[in-house]
Coordinates of C-alpha atoms and ligand atoms in Angstrom, one line a residue:
M210 CA -24.5 22.4 -8.0
T211 CA -21.7 20.9 -5.9
Q212 CA -18.2 20.8 -7.4
P213 CA -16.3 17.5 -7.6
D214 CA -13.6 17.1 -4.9
R215 CA -10.2 18.0 -6.1
Y216 CA -7.0 16.0 -5.9
A217 CA -3.6 16.3 -7.6
V218 CA -0.1 14.9 -7.9
F219 CA 2.8 17.3 -7.4
G220 CA 6.2 16.5 -8.8
H221 CA 9.1 17.9 -10.9
P222 CA 9.2 16.7 -13.6
I223 CA 5.5 15.6 -13.9
E224 CA 4.5 15.7 -17.5
H225 CA 4.6 11.9 -18.1
S226 CA 2.6 11.0 -14.9
Q227 CA -0.1 8.4 -15.4
S228 CA -1.6 9.2 -12.0
P229 CA -4.5 11.4 -13.4
R230 CA -5.5 8.6 -15.7
I231 CA -5.4 6.0 -12.9
H232 CA -7.5 8.1 -10.6
A233 CA -10.0 8.8 -13.3
L234 CA -10.3 5.1 -13.9
F235 CA -10.7 4.5 -10.2
A236 CA -13.3 7.2 -9.9
A237 CA -15.3 5.8 -12.8
Q238 CA -15.1 2.2 -11.4
T239 CA -16.2 3.2 -7.9
G240 CA -18.7 6.0 -8.9
Q241 CA -16.8 8.7 -7.1
D242 CA -17.1 12.3 -8.3
L243 CA -13.6 13.8 -8.2
I244 CA -11.0 15.7 -10.3
Y245 CA -7.3 14.7 -10.2
T246 CA -4.7 16.8 -12.0
A247 CA -0.9 16.7 -12.3
E248 CA 1.0 19.9 -11.4
D249 CA 4.7 20.7 -12.0
V250 CA 5.9 21.9 -8.6
P251 CA 9.7 22.5 -8.1
P252 CA 11.0 22.0 -4.5
D253 CA 11.3 25.7 -3.8
R254 CA 7.6 26.2 -4.4
F255 CA 6.4 23.0 -2.7
E256 CA 5.2 24.3 0.6
S257 CA 3.4 27.4 -0.8
C258 CA 1.7 25.2 -3.5
V259 CA 0.5 22.7 -1.0
R260 CA -0.9 25.4 1.3
A261 CA -2.6 27.1 -1.7
F262 CA -4.1 23.8 -3.0
F263 CA -5.6 23.0 0.4
D264 CA -6.7 26.6 1.1
G265 CA -8.4 26.6 -2.3
G266 CA -10.5 23.5 -1.4
G267 CA -8.2 20.6 -2.5
R268 CA -8.8 17.4 -0.5
G269 CA -5.7 15.3 -1.1
L270 CA -2.3 15.2 -2.8
N271 CA 0.2 12.8 -4.1
C272 CA 3.8 13.9 -4.0
T273 CA 6.4 12.3 -6.2
I274 CA 10.1 12.9 -7.2
P275 CA 11.8 14.9 -5.6
L276 CA 9.2 16.0 -3.0
K277 CA 8.6 13.0 -0.7
E278 CA 11.0 14.0 2.0
M279 CA 9.6 17.6 2.0
A280 CA 6.1 16.2 2.2
W281 CA 7.1 14.2 5.3
L282 CA 8.4 17.4 6.9
L283 CA 5.3 19.3 6.0
A284 CA 2.7 16.8 7.4
D285 CA 1.2 17.6 10.8
N286 CA 0.6 13.9 11.5
R287 CA 1.9 10.8 9.9
S288 CA 1.0 7.1 9.6
A289 CA 3.3 4.5 11.2
R290 CA 4.7 3.5 7.7
A291 CA 5.3 7.1 6.8
K292 CA 7.1 7.7 10.1
R293 CA 9.3 4.8 9.4
A294 CA 10.1 5.8 5.9
R295 CA 10.6 9.5 6.7
A296 CA 9.0 10.0 3.2
V297 CA 5.4 10.8 2.3
N298 CA 3.7 10.2 -1.1
T299 CA 0.1 10.9 0.0
L300 CA -1.3 13.9 1.9
L301 CA -4.9 14.2 3.2
L302 CA -6.5 17.4 4.5
R303 CA -8.4 16.4 7.6
G304 CA -11.6 18.0 8.9
D305 CA -9.8 20.0 11.6
G306 CA -7.5 21.6 8.9
S307 CA -4.4 19.4 9.8
I308 CA -2.5 17.6 7.1
F309 CA -2.0 13.9 7.4
G310 CA 0.9 12.2 5.6
D311 CA 1.0 8.5 4.5
N312 CA 3.4 6.4 2.4
T313 CA 1.7 3.9 0.1
D314 CA 4.8 3.1 -2.1
G315 CA 5.9 0.1 0.0
I316 CA 2.6 -1.7 0.0
G317 CA 2.2 -0.8 -3.6
L318 CA 5.4 -2.4 -4.6
L319 CA 4.8 -5.4 -2.5
R320 CA 1.3 -6.0 -4.0
D321 CA 2.8 -5.8 -7.5
L322 CA 5.8 -8.1 -6.8
R323 CA 4.0 -10.6 -4.7
D324 CA 0.3 -10.6 -5.8
N325 CA 0.5 -9.5 -9.5
L326 CA 3.9 -10.9 -10.5
G327 CA 4.0 -14.0 -8.2
L328 CA 7.4 -13.4 -6.7
N329 CA 8.3 -14.9 -3.4
L330 CA 10.9 -12.8 -1.6
A331 CA 11.6 -15.0 1.5
G332 CA 15.2 -16.2 1.7
T333 CA 16.2 -14.2 -1.5
K334 CA 19.1 -11.8 -2.0
I335 CA 17.6 -8.4 -3.0
L336 CA 19.5 -5.4 -4.5
I337 CA 18.0 -1.9 -4.5
L338 CA 19.7 0.6 -6.7
G339 CA 19.2 4.2 -5.3
A340 CA 18.6 5.5 -1.9
G341 CA 16.1 8.3 -2.4
G342 CA 12.5 8.8 -1.2
A343 CA 11.2 5.8 -3.0
T344 CA 13.7 3.5 -1.4
R345 CA 12.8 4.9 2.0
G346 CA 9.2 3.8 1.3
I347 CA 9.9 0.3 0.2
L348 CA 12.6 -0.8 2.6
A349 CA 10.4 -1.8 5.6
P350 CA 7.8 -3.8 3.6
L351 CA 10.6 -5.6 1.7
L352 CA 12.4 -6.5 4.9
A353 CA 9.2 -7.8 6.4
E354 CA 9.2 -10.5 3.6
R355 CA 12.3 -11.9 5.3
P356 CA 14.9 -11.8 2.5
D357 CA 18.3 -13.5 3.2
R358 CA 20.0 -10.1 2.5
L359 CA 19.0 -6.7 1.2
V360 CA 21.8 -4.5 -0.3
I361 CA 21.2 -0.8 -1.2
A362 CA 23.7 0.6 -3.7
N363 CA 23.8 4.3 -4.4
R364 CA 25.8 6.8 -6.4
T365 CA 26.2 8.8 -3.1
V366 CA 27.4 6.0 -0.8
A367 CA 26.8 8.0 2.4
T368 CA 23.0 8.1 1.7
A369 CA 22.9 4.3 1.4
E370 CA 24.9 3.9 4.6
T371 CA 22.5 6.2 6.4
L372 CA 19.6 3.9 5.4
T373 CA 21.3 0.8 6.8
V374 CA 21.6 2.5 10.1
E375 CA 17.9 3.6 10.0
F376 CA 16.5 0.3 8.9
G377 CA 19.1 -2.2 10.3
D378 CA 16.7 -3.2 13.2
L379 CA 14.3 -4.6 10.6
G380 CA 16.6 -7.1 8.9
P381 CA 19.9 -7.8 7.2
V382 CA 20.4 -4.6 5.3
E383 CA 23.7 -3.3 3.9
G384 CA 24.7 -0.1 2.0
C385 CA 27.4 0.5 -0.6
G386 CA 28.4 2.2 -3.8
F387 CA 28.0 0.7 -7.3
A388 CA 31.7 -0.3 -7.4
A389 CA 31.3 -2.6 -4.4
L390 CA 28.8 -4.8 -6.4
A391 CA 31.5 -6.6 -8.4
G392 CA 31.4 -10.4 -7.8
R393 CA 28.0 -10.4 -6.1
R394 CA 24.7 -12.0 -7.3
F395 CA 21.1 -11.1 -6.5
D396 CA 17.7 -12.8 -7.1
L397 CA 15.9 -9.6 -7.4
I398 CA 17.3 -6.2 -8.5
I399 CA 15.0 -3.2 -8.0
N400 CA 15.9 0.0 -9.8
A401 CA 14.9 2.9 -7.5
T402 CA 17.2 5.4 -9.0
A403 CA 15.9 8.3 -11.1
A404 CA 18.3 7.2 -13.9
S405 CA 15.5 5.8 -16.1
L406 CA 13.9 9.3 -16.3
S407 CA 16.9 10.4 -18.3
G408 CA 17.3 7.2 -20.3
E409 CA 20.3 6.1 -18.3
L410 CA 21.2 2.7 -16.7
P411 CA 23.0 2.5 -13.4
P412 CA 26.5 0.9 -13.8
L413 CA 26.0 -2.8 -13.1
P414 CA 28.4 -5.8 -13.3
A415 CA 27.3 -8.1 -16.3
D416 CA 26.8 -11.2 -14.1
I417 CA 25.1 -9.6 -11.1
L418 CA 21.6 -11.2 -11.8
A419 CA 21.4 -14.8 -10.4
P420 CA 20.0 -17.5 -12.7
G421 CA 16.2 -17.4 -12.3
G422 CA 16.4 -13.9 -11.0
S423 CA 14.1 -10.9 -11.7
C424 CA 14.3 -7.2 -12.3
Y425 CA 11.9 -4.5 -11.4
D426 CA 12.2 -0.8 -12.4
L427 CA 10.2 1.6 -10.2
A428 CA 10.2 4.0 -13.2
Y429 CA 7.7 3.4 -16.0
A430 CA 7.4 4.6 -19.6
A431 CA 5.6 4.0 -22.8
E432 CA 8.6 2.0 -24.1
P433 CA 10.6 -0.5 -21.9
T434 CA 13.0 1.4 -19.8
P435 CA 16.8 0.9 -20.2
F436 CA 16.7 -1.2 -17.0
V437 CA 13.8 -3.3 -18.1
R438 CA 15.6 -4.0 -21.4
W439 CA 18.8 -4.8 -19.4
G440 CA 16.8 -7.4 -17.4
Q441 CA 15.4 -8.9 -20.6
E442 CA 18.9 -9.2 -22.0
K443 CA 20.1 -11.0 -18.8
Q444 CA 17.2 -13.5 -19.2
A445 CA 15.4 -12.3 -16.1
V446 CA 12.3 -14.4 -15.3
V447 CA 10.4 -11.2 -14.7
S448 CA 11.6 -7.8 -16.0
A449 CA 8.9 -5.3 -15.2
D450 CA 8.5 -1.6 -14.9
G451 CA 6.7 0.2 -12.1
I452 CA 3.2 0.7 -13.7
G453 CA 1.8 -2.0 -11.5
M454 CA 3.3 -0.4 -8.4
L455 CA 1.9 2.9 -9.5
V456 CA -1.6 1.6 -9.7
E457 CA -1.3 -0.3 -6.4
Q458 CA 0.1 2.7 -4.5
A459 CA -2.6 4.8 -6.0
A460 CA -5.3 2.4 -4.9
E461 CA -4.1 2.7 -1.3
A462 CA -4.1 6.5 -1.6
F463 CA -7.7 6.4 -3.1
L464 CA -8.8 4.2 -0.1
L465 CA -7.4 6.8 2.4
W466 CA -9.0 9.7 0.6
R467 CA -12.4 8.2 -0.4
G468 CA -12.9 5.2 2.0
V469 CA -13.3 2.8 -0.9
R470 CA -10.7 0.4 -2.4
P471 CA -10.8 0.2 -6.2
Q472 CA -10.0 -3.0 -8.1
T473 CA -6.4 -2.7 -9.5
R474 CA -6.3 -5.5 -12.0
P475 CA -8.7 -4.0 -14.6
V476 CA -6.8 -0.7 -14.3
I477 CA -3.4 -2.3 -14.9
E478 CA -4.9 -4.2 -17.8
T479 CA -6.3 -1.0 -19.3
L480 CA -3.0 0.9 -19.0
E481 CA -1.1 -2.0 -20.5
A482 CA -3.6 -2.1 -23.4
E483 CA -3.2 1.7 -23.9
R484 CA 0.5 1.3 -24.0
R485 CA 0.3 -1.5 -26.7
T486 CA -2.0 0.6 -28.9
A487 CA 0.2 3.7 -28.5
K488 CA 3.2 1.9 -30.0
Ligands
NDP151 P1 14.8 10.8 -5.4 O1 15.1 12.0 -6.1 O2 14.4 10.9 -3.9 O3 16.1 9.8 -5.4 C1 16.7 9.6 -6.6 C2 17.7 8.5 -6.5 O4 18.3 8.2 -7.8 C3 18.9 8.8 -5.6 O5 19.3 7.7 -5.0 C4 20.0 9.3 -6.6 O6 21.3 9.1 -6.2 C5 19.7 8.3 -7.8 N1 20.1 8.8 -9.1 C6 19.6 9.9 -9.8 N2 20.1 9.9 -11.0 C7 21.0 8.9 -11.1 C8 21.8 8.4 -12.2 N3 21.9 9.0 -13.3 N4 22.5 7.3 -11.9 C9 22.5 6.6 -10.7 N5 21.7 7.1 -9.7 C10 20.9 8.2 -9.9 O7 13.7 10.0 -6.3 P2 12.6 8.9 -5.8 O8 13.3 8.0 -4.8 O9 11.4 9.6 -5.3 O10 12.2 8.2 -7.1 C11 13.1 7.3 -7.8 C12 12.5 6.6 -9.0 O11 11.4 5.8 -8.6 C13 11.9 7.6 -10.0 O12 12.1 7.1 -11.3 C14 10.4 7.6 -9.7 O13 9.6 8.0 -10.8 C15 10.2 6.1 -9.3 N6 9.0 5.8 -8.5 C16 8.0 5.1 -9.0 C17 6.9 4.7 -8.2 C18 5.9 3.9 -8.8 O14 4.8 3.8 -8.2 N7 6.1 3.1 -9.9 C19 6.8 5.2 -6.9 C20 7.9 6.0 -6.4 C21 9.0 6.3 -7.2 P3 22.1 10.2 -5.3 O15 21.6 10.0 -3.9 O16 23.5 9.9 -5.5 O17 21.6 11.6 -5.9

């Protein structure tokens, strides 16, 4: 009897990952026979674990915090969007034994913001908090929506400034520290820091969200994250967490691995319903 194809997500920490659930729902929906697991892999074991997974018959991997830049380095070939991001969240073992790296975070976020939540980004002022691997993946697709301005604020200011140099050719992007946000207003604030994972909120001026503005936390949890709650308190029109993005980026990875695109809406609805009943 043939074994199901094996896939996994590597990250550190990883215990709260919803990716195995999402890919199980995709597999059931599309009739694909596969197994998808979550593995706690610290950075110092990343490369050996990837090699062992593929040597042992694994077909594809997702890489999450804090492994995306390492995954970019490890890939033998990369998609254009991964090259631009210098961060990889999806690895595919090709027939010739080479490892292909893609980045599906940006298209995943855009699908959720634009198609699922109905936000129009053209002409808006966007603030991204954080300058890690996730921010690298979302910058180019966000700038392609032609915002009026895109500011990246990061705890380590130099990292934000590096991104403005790397992505400045794509649109009006600017990097700074949190202190430089005083007196500024934004239509969309995206939290791409890892602060939510430890229950923290990045330091934000009270009046930074423009009237009619929206908040989006890339992180997701069973309960609203501190940043989602902050957005609700500031009367954000939309204050959402990253579960929709997670499903959308996963669908793009599934397409790369299996050649079939699952429907995302029913999976998002299932996960939302499971969250409601878990409360
Ligand atoms: P990285 O480790 O690459 O980057 C982390 C970023 O968070 C850095 O900019 C870091 O700042 C900042 N940071 C960490 N802790 C704090 C804190 N306490 N206060 C302020 N800033 C902080 O992580 P990723 O970019 O890969 O992931 C970021 C978040 O996005 C995670 O929560 C991850 O789960 C989520 N994510 C969700 C996805 C989805 O599909 N929904 C997809 C991708 C990511 P510094 O540079 O100063 O260290």
